[in-house]
Coordinates of C-alpha atoms and ligand atoms in Angstrom, one line a residue:
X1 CA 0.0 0.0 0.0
X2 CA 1.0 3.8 -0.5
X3 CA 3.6 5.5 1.9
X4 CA 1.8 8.8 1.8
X5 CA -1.1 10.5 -0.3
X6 CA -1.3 14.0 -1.5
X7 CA -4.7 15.4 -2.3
X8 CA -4.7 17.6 -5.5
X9 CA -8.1 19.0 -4.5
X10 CA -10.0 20.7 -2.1
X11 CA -13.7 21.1 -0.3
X12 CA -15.3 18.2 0.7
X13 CA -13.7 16.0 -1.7
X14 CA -10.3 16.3 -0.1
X15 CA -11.8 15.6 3.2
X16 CA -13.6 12.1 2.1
X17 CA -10.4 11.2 0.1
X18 CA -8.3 11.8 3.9
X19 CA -11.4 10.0 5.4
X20 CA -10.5 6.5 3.2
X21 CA -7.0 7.0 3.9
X22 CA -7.0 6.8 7.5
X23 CA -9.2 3.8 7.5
X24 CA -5.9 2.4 5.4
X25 CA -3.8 3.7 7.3
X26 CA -2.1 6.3 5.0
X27 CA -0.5 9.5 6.3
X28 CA -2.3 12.7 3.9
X29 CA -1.2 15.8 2.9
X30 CA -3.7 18.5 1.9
X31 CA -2.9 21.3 -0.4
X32 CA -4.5 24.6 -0.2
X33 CA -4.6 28.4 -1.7
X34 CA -4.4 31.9 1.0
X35 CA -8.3 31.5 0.5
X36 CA -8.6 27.7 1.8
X37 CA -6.1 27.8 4.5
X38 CA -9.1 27.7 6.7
X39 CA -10.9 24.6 5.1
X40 CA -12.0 22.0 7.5
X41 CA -9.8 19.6 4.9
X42 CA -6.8 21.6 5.9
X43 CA -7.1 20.7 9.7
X44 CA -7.9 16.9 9.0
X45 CA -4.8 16.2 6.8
X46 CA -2.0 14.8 8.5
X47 CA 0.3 18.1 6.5
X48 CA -1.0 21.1 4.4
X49 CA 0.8 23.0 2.1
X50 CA 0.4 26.3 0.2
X51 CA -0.2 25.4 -3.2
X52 CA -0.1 29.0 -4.7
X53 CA -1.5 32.6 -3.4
X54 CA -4.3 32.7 -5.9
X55 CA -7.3 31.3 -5.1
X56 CA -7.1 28.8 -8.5
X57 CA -4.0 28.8 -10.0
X58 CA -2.1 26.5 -7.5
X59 CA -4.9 23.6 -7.9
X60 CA -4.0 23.4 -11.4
X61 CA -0.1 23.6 -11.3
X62 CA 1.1 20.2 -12.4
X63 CA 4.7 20.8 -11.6
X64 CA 3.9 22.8 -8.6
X65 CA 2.0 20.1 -7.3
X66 CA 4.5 17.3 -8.2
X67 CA 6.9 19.0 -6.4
X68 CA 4.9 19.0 -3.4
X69 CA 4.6 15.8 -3.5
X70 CA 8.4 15.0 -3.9
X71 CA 9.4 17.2 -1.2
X72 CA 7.0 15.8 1.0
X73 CA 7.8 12.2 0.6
X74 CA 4.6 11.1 -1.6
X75 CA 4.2 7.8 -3.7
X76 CA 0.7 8.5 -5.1
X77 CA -2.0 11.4 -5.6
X78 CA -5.5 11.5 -5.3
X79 CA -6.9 14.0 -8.1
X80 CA -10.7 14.5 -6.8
X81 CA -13.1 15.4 -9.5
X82 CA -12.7 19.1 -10.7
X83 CA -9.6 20.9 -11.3
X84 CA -7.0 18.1 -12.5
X85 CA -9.4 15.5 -12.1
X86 CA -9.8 14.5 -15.6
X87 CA -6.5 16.0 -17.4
X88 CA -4.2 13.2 -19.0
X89 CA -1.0 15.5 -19.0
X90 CA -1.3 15.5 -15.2
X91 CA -1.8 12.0 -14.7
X92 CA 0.7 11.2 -17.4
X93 CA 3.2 13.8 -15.7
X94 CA 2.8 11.8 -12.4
X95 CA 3.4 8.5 -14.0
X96 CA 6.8 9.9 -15.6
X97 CA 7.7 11.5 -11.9
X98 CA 7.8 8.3 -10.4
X99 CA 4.2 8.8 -8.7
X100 CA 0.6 7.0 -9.1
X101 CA -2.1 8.7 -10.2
X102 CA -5.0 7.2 -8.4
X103 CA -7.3 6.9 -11.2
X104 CA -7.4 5.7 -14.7
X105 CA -4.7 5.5 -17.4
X106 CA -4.0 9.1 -19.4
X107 CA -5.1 6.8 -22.5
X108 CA -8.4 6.0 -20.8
X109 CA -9.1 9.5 -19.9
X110 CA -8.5 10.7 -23.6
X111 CA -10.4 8.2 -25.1
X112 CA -13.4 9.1 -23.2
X113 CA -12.9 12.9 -22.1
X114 CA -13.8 14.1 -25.8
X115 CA -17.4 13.6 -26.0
X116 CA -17.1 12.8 -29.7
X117 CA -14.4 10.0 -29.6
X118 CA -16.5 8.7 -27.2
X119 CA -19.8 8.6 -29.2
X120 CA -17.3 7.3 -31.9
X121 CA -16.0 4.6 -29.5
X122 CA -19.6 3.3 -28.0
X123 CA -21.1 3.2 -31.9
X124 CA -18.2 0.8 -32.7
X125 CA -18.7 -1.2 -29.7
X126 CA -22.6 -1.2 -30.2
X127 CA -23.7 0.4 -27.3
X128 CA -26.6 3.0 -28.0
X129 CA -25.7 7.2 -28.4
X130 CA -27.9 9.9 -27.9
X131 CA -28.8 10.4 -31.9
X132 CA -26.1 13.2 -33.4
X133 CA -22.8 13.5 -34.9
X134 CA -20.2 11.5 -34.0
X135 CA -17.9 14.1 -35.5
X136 CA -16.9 17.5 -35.2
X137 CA -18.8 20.0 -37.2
X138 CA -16.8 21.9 -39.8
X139 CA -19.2 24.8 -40.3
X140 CA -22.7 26.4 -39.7
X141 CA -23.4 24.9 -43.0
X142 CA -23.1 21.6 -42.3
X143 CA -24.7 22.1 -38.7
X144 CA -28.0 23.3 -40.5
X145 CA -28.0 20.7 -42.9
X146 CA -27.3 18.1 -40.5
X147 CA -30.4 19.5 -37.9
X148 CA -32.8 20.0 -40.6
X149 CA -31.8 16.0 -40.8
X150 CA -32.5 15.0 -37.5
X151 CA -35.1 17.6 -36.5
X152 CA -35.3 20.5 -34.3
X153 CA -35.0 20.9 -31.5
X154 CA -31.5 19.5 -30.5
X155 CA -28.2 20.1 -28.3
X156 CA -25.2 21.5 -29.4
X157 CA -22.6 20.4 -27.5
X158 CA -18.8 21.5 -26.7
X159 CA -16.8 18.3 -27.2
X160 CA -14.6 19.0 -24.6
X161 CA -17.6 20.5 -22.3
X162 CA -18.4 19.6 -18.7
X163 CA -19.8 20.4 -15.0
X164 CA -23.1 21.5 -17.1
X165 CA -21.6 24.2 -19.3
X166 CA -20.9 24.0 -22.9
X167 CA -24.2 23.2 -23.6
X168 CA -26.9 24.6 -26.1
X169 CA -30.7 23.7 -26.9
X170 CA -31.7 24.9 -30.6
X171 CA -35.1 25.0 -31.2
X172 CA -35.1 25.9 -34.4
X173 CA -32.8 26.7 -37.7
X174 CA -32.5 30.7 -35.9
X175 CA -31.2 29.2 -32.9
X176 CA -28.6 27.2 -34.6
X177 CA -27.4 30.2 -36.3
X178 CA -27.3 32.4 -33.7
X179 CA -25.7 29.6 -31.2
X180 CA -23.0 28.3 -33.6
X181 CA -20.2 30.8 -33.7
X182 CA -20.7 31.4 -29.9
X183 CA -20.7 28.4 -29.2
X184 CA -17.4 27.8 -30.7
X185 CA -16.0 30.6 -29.4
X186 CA -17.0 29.7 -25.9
X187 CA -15.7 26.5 -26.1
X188 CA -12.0 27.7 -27.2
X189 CA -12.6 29.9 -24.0
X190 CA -13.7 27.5 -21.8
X191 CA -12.4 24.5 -22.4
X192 CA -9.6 25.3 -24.4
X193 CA -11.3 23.2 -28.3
X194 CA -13.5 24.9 -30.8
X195 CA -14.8 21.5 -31.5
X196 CA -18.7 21.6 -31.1
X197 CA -21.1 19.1 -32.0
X198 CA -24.8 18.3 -32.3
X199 CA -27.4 15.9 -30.4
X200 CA -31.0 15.3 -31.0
X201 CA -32.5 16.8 -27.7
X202 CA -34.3 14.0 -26.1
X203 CA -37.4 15.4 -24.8
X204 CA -37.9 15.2 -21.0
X205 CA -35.6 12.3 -20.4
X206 CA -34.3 10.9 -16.8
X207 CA -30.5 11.4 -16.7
X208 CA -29.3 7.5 -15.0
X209 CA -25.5 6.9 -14.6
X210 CA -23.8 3.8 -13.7
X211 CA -21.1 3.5 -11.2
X212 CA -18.3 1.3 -12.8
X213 CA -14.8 0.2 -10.9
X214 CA -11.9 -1.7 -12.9
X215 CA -9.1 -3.3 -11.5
X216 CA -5.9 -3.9 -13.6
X217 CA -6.4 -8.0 -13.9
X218 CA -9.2 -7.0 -16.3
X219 CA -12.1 -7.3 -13.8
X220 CA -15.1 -4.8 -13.9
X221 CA -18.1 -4.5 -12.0
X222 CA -20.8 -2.2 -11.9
X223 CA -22.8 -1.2 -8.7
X224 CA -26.0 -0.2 -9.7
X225 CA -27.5 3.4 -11.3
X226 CA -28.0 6.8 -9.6
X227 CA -31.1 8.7 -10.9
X228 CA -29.4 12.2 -11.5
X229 CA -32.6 14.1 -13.0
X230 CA -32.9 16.9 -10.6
X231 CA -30.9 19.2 -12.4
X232 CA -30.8 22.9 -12.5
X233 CA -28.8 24.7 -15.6
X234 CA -27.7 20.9 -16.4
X235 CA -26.0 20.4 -13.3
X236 CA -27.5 17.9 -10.7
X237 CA -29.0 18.7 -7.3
X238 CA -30.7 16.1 -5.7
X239 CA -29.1 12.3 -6.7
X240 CA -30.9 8.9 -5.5
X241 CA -30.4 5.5 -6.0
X242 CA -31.5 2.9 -7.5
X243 CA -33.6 4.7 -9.8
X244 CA -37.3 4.4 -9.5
X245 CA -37.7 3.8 -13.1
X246 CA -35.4 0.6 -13.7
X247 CA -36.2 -3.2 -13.3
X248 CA -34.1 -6.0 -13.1
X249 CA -33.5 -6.1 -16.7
X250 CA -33.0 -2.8 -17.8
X251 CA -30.9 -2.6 -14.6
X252 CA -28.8 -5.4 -16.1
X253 CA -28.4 -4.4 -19.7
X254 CA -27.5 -0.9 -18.7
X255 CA -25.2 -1.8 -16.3
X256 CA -24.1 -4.4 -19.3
X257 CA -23.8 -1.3 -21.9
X258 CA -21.5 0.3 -18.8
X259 CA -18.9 -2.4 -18.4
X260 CA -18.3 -2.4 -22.1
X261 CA -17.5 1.2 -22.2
X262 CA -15.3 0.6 -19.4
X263 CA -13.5 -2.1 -21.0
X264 CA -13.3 -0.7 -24.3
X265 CA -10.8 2.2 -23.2
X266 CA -8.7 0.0 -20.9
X267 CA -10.3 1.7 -17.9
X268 CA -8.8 1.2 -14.3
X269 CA -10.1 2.9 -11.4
X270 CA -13.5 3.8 -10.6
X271 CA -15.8 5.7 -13.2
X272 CA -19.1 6.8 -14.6
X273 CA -21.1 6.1 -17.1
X274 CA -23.7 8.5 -17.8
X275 CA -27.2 7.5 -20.2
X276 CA -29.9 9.9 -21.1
X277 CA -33.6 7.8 -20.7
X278 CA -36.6 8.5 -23.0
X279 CA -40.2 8.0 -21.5
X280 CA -40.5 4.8 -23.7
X281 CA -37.4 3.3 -21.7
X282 CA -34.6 3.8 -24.6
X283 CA -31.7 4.5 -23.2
X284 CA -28.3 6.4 -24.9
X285 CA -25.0 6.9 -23.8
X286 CA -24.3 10.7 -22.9
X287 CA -20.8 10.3 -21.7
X288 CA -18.5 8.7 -19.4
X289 CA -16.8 10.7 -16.3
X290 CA -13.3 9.2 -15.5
X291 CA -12.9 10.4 -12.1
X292 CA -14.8 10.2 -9.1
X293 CA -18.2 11.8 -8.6
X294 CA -19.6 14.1 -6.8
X295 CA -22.8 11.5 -5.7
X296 CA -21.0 8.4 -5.3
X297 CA -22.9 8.5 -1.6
X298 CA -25.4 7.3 -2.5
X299 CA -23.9 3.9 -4.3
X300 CA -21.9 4.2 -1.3
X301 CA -24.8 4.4 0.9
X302 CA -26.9 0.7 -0.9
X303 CA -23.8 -0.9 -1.9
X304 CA -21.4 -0.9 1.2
X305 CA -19.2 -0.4 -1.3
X306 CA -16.2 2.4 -0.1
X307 CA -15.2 3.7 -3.7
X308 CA -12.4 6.0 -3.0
X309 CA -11.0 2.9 -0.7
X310 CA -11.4 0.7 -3.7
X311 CA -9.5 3.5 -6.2
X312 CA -7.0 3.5 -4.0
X313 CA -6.9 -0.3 -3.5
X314 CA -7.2 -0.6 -7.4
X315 CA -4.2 2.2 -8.0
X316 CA -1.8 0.2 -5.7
X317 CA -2.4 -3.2 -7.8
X318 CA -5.2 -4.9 -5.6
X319 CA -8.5 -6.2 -7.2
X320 CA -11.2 -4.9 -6.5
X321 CA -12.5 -6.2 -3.2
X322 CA -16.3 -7.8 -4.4
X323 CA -17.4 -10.0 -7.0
X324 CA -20.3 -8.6 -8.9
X325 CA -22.3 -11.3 -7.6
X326 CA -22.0 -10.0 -4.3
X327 CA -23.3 -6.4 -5.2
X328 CA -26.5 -5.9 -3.6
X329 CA -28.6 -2.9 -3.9
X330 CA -29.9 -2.8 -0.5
X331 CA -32.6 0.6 0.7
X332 CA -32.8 3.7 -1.3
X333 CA -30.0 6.8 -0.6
X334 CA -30.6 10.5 -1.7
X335 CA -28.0 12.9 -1.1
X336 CA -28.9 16.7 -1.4
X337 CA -25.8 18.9 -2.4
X338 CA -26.2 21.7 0.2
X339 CA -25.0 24.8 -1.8
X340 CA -24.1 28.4 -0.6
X341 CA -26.8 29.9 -3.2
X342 CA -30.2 31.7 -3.1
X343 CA -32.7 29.5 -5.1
X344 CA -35.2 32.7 -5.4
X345 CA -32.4 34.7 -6.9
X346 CA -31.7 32.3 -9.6
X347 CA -29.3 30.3 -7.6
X348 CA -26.8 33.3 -6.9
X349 CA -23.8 32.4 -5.3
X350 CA -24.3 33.4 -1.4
X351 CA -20.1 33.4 -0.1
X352 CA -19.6 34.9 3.1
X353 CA -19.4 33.9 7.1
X354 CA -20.9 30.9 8.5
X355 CA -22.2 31.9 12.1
X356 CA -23.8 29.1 12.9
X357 CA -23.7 25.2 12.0
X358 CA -25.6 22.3 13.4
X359 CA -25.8 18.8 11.2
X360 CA -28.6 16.4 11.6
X361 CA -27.7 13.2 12.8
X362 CA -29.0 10.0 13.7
X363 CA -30.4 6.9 12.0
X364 CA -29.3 6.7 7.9
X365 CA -27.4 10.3 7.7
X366 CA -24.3 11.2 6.2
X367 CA -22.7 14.7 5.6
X368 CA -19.9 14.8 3.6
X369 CA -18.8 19.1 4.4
X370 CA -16.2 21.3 4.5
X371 CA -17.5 23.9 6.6
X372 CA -17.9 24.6 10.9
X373 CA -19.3 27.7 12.6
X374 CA -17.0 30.7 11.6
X375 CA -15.5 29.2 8.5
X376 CA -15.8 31.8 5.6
X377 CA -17.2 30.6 2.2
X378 CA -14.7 32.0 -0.2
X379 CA -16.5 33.2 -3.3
X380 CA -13.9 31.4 -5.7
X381 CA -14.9 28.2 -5.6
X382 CA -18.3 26.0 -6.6
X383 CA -21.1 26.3 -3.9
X384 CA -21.2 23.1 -2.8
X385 CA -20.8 23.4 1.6
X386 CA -21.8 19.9 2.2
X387 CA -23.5 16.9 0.9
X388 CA -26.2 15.6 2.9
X389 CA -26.7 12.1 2.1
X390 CA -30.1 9.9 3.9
X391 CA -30.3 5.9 3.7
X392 CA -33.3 4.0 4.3
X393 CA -35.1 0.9 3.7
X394 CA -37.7 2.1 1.6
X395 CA -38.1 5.1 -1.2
X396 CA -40.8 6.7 1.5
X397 CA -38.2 6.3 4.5
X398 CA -35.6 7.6 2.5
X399 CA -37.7 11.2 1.4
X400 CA -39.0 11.1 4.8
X401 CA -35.9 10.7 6.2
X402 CA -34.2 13.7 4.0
X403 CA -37.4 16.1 5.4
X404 CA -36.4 15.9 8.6
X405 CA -32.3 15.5 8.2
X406 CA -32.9 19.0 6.0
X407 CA -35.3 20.5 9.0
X408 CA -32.4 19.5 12.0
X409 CA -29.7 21.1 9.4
X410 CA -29.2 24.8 10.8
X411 CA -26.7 26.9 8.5
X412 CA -27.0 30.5 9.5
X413 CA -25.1 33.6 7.9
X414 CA -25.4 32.5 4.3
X415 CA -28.6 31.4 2.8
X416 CA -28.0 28.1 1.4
X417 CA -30.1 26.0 -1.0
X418 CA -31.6 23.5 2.3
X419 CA -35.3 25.7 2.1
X420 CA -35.9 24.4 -1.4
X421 CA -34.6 21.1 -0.6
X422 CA -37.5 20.8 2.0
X423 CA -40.0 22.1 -0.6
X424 CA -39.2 19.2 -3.1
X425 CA -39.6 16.9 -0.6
X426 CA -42.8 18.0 0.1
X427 CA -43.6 18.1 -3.3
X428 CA -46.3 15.0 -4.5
X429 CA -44.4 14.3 -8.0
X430 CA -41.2 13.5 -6.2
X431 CA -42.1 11.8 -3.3
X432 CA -43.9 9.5 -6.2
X433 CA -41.2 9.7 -8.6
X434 CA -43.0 11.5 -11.0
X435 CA -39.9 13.5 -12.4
X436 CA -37.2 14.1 -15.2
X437 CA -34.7 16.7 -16.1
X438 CA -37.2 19.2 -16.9
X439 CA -38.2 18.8 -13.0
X440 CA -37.4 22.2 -11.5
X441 CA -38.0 24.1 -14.6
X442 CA -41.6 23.0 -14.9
X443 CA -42.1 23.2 -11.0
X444 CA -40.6 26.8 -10.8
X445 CA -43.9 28.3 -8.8
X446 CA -43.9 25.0 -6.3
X447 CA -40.4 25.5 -5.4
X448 CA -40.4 29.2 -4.8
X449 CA -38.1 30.0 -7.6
X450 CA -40.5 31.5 -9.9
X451 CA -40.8 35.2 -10.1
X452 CA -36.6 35.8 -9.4
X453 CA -35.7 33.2 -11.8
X454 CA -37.0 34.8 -14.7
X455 CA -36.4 38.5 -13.2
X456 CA -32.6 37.0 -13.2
X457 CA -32.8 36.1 -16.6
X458 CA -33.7 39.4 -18.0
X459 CA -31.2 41.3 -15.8
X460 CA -28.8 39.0 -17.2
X461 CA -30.1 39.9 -20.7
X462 CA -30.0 43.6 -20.4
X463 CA -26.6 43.8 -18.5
X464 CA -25.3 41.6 -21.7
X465 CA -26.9 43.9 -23.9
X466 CA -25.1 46.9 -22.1
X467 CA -22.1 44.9 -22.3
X468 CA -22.0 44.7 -25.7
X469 CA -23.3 47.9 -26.8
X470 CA -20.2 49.5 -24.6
X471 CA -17.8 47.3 -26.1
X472 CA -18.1 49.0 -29.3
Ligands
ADP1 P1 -20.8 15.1 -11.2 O1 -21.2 14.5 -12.4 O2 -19.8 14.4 -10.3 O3 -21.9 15.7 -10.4 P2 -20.3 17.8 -12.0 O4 -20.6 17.8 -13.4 O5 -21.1 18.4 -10.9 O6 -19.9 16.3 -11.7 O7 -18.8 18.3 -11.8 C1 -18.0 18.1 -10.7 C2 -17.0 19.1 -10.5 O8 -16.2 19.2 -11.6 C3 -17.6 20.5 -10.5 O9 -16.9 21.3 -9.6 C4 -17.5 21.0 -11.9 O10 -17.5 22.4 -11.9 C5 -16.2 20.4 -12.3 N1 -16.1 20.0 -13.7 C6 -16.5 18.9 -14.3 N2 -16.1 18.9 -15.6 C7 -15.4 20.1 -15.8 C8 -14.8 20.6 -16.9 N3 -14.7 20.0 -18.1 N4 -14.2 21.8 -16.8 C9 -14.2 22.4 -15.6 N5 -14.8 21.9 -14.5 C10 -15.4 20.8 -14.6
ADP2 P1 -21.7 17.6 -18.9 O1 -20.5 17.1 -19.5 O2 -21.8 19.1 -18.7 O3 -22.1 16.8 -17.7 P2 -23.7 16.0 -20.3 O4 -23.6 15.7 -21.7 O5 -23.4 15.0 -19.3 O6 -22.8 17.3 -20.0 O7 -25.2 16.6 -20.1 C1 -25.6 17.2 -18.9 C2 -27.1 17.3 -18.8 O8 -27.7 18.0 -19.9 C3 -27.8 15.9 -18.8 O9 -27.9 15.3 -17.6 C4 -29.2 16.4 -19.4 O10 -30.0 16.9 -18.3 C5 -28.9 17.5 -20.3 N1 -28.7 16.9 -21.7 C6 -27.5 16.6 -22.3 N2 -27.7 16.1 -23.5 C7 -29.0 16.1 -23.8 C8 -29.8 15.7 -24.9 N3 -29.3 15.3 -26.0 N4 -31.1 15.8 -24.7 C9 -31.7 16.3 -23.6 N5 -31.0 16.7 -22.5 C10 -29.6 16.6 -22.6
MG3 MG1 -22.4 14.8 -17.6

């Protein structure tokens, strides 16, 4: 087993990383910006170094990080999911330093972190794509021609895209033309590849991923589905599993479909692989995520399973620890991702000082945080303060269970997203399963998010306007 770890991340992430390495006995160190040096990941590391003065910078310095790690004695880093979570050149640089990169080969993570070599990939191996290109497109030409094929509306997508950006709905032939060259533009910016492609946009569909691990003597297993639907902007919220929506045969054909994936790219470590759902029960491969993910609690939470434990297990040579034929699905988990925001100002960032804190405990909870009483929210970062995860026996136990975990949960100083957590629950289309990824949007009055959401739109809108209008 490892010597020592270093965590290239921070937030909560680094903390459940330094949580699995305790239980294997491996010394941690953390590494932090000025802004983090107050992180509740900071104190639980066994050392803590500054990574850089800026608040972002220093989580992506390859060479500053490696160094760290050298000078500290290190034989293997933990990336996280974010920052250099899913960057080949890092975990190739780490590989040529004489360190492990606890995740999957820099081949496996190029194969599948370009969304359009993977659509190429899964069409070779015969498991179903979301209907599209499965190339680049060349010109708005050719991305007109192509939609008018497939019919309006559809997605264009950055192939390099991720964490919900990058993303486009066209609803028409105007959209497309208008969309296009930003969205090219944007995705040089953003992610650093013009390449943009399109998707048929599947109407109302369930977003269902499936949590993979690999081992390098060629075993894979998968360990069930998380229903990842309640999505706002594209990025998820509210994550159960199993899905409501599967049965035993879907369940194993999916998970099927997964493993091939997996095993077509030479995958090792553990990963995800994400299918869209239609409302006849199709299912298409979105895209895979080679990294840990932000709700692997809830897997966690019905399998037993501890899946940074196994990456780690996996990156030092061991097989993974269970069979498949041991994986049981046992209860239903939800985890809610407790977020520094306002939900009735369009989910505005809220940074600033925690003054009071108070988790919920008891039977079937789980907070995964980063955050105490007088800790300051730095306004750099994603939103996320904590992940409250519930377990129970039954789907009703579980949203029962969440209601009152979210009602004991007392975060004062910044509002936080926990309010219209509580409203959902209370809401008779969830607690039946009666939702999709069109959920929040088309329950915008229930929630409370109504009237700010679109006022926030059309501030947005003029201020873009006045933007542009200066700029000339
Ligand atoms: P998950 O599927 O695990 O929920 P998310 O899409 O929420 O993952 O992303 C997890 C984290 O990784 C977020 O902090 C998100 O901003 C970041 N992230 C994911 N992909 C990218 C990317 N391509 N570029 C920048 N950040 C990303
Ligand atoms: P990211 O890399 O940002 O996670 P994904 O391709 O995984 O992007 O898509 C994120 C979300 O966007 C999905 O969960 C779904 O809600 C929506 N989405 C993506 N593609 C489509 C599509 N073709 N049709 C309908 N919704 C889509
Ligand atoms: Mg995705």
């Amino acid at each position: 087993m490892f010597k020592k770890v270093l965590i290239a991340n921070r937030g909560e992430i680094a903390l459940r990383i330094i949580r699995a390495c305790k239980e294997l006995s491996i010394p941690t160190v953390a590494i932090h910006s000025e802004a983090d040096a107050t992180g509740l990941y900071v104190r639980k590391a066994d050392e803590a170094c500054l990574v850089g003065p800026g608040p972002i910078e220093g989580y992506l310095n390859i060479y500053r990080i490696i160094d760290l790690a050298k000078q500290k004695g290190v034989d293997a880093i933990h990336p996280g999911y974010g920052f250099l979570a899913e960057n080949p050149e890092f975990a190739q640089a780490c590989q040529e330093s004489g360190l492990t990169f606890i995740g999957p080969p820099a081949a496996a993570m190029r194969a599948m972190g370009d969304k359009v070599s993977a659509r190429q990939k899964m069409k070779e191996i015969g498991v179903p794509i979301v209907p599209g290109l499965i190339e680049p497109i060349a010109s708005l030409n050719d991305a007109v021609r192509f939609a008018d094929e497939i019919g309006y509306p559809v997605m264009l997508k950055a192939s390099a895209g991720g964490g919900g950006r990058g993303l486009r709905i066209c609803k028409d032939r105007e959209d497309l033309k208008r969309h296009f060259p930003i969205a090219q533009t944007e995705a040089k910016a953003s992610f650093g590849k013009e390449a943009v492609y399109l998707e048929k946009y599947i109407h109302a569909p369930r977003h269902i991923e499936f949590q993979i691990l690999a081992d390098q003597e060629g075993n894979v297993i998968h360990l069930g589905e998380r229903d990842c639907s309640i999505q706002r902007r594209h990025q998820k919220l509210i994550e159960i599993a199993p899905s409501l929506l599967l049965d035993e045969r879907l369940r194993r054909e999916m998970g099927e479909a997964a493993i091939a994936a997996a095993r077509s790219v030479g995958y090792t470590s553990a990963g995800t692989v994400e299918f869209l759902v239609d409302s006849s029960r199709r299912y298409y491969f979105l895209e895979m995520n080679t990294r840990i993910q932000v709700e692997h609690t809830v897997t966690e939470e019905i399998t037993g399973v501890d899946l940074v434990k196994e990456m780690i297990r996996i990156a030092a040579g061991r097989p993974i620890s269970i069979p498949q034929s041991q994986v049981f699905l046992r209860g239903h988990a939800i985890e809610c991702r407790i977020n520094a925001e306002d939900p009735q100002k369009n989910f505005i960032p809220t940074p600033g000082k925690i003054t009071a804190y108070s988790s919920p405990g008891g039977i079937g909870i789980r907070i995964d945080g980063n955050v105490y009483a007088g800790y300051v929210v730095p306004p750099y970062y994603d939103s996320l303060l904590a992940k409250l995860t519930v377990r129970a026996r039954t789907w009703d136990g579980a949203v029962q269970r969440m209601r009152r975990a979210l009602d004991e949960y007392v975060i004062r100083g910044v509002k936080t997203s926990i309010p219209f957590y509580k409203r959902i629950m209370e809401d008779p289309d969830f607690q039946t399963g009666h939702f999709d990824t069109t959920y929040i949007d088309s329950h915008l009055d229930k929630l409370n998010v109504a009237a700010d959401y679109f006022r926030m739109d059309k501030m947005l809108a003029i201020a873009a306007a006045i933007a542009a209008h200066s700029k000339r």
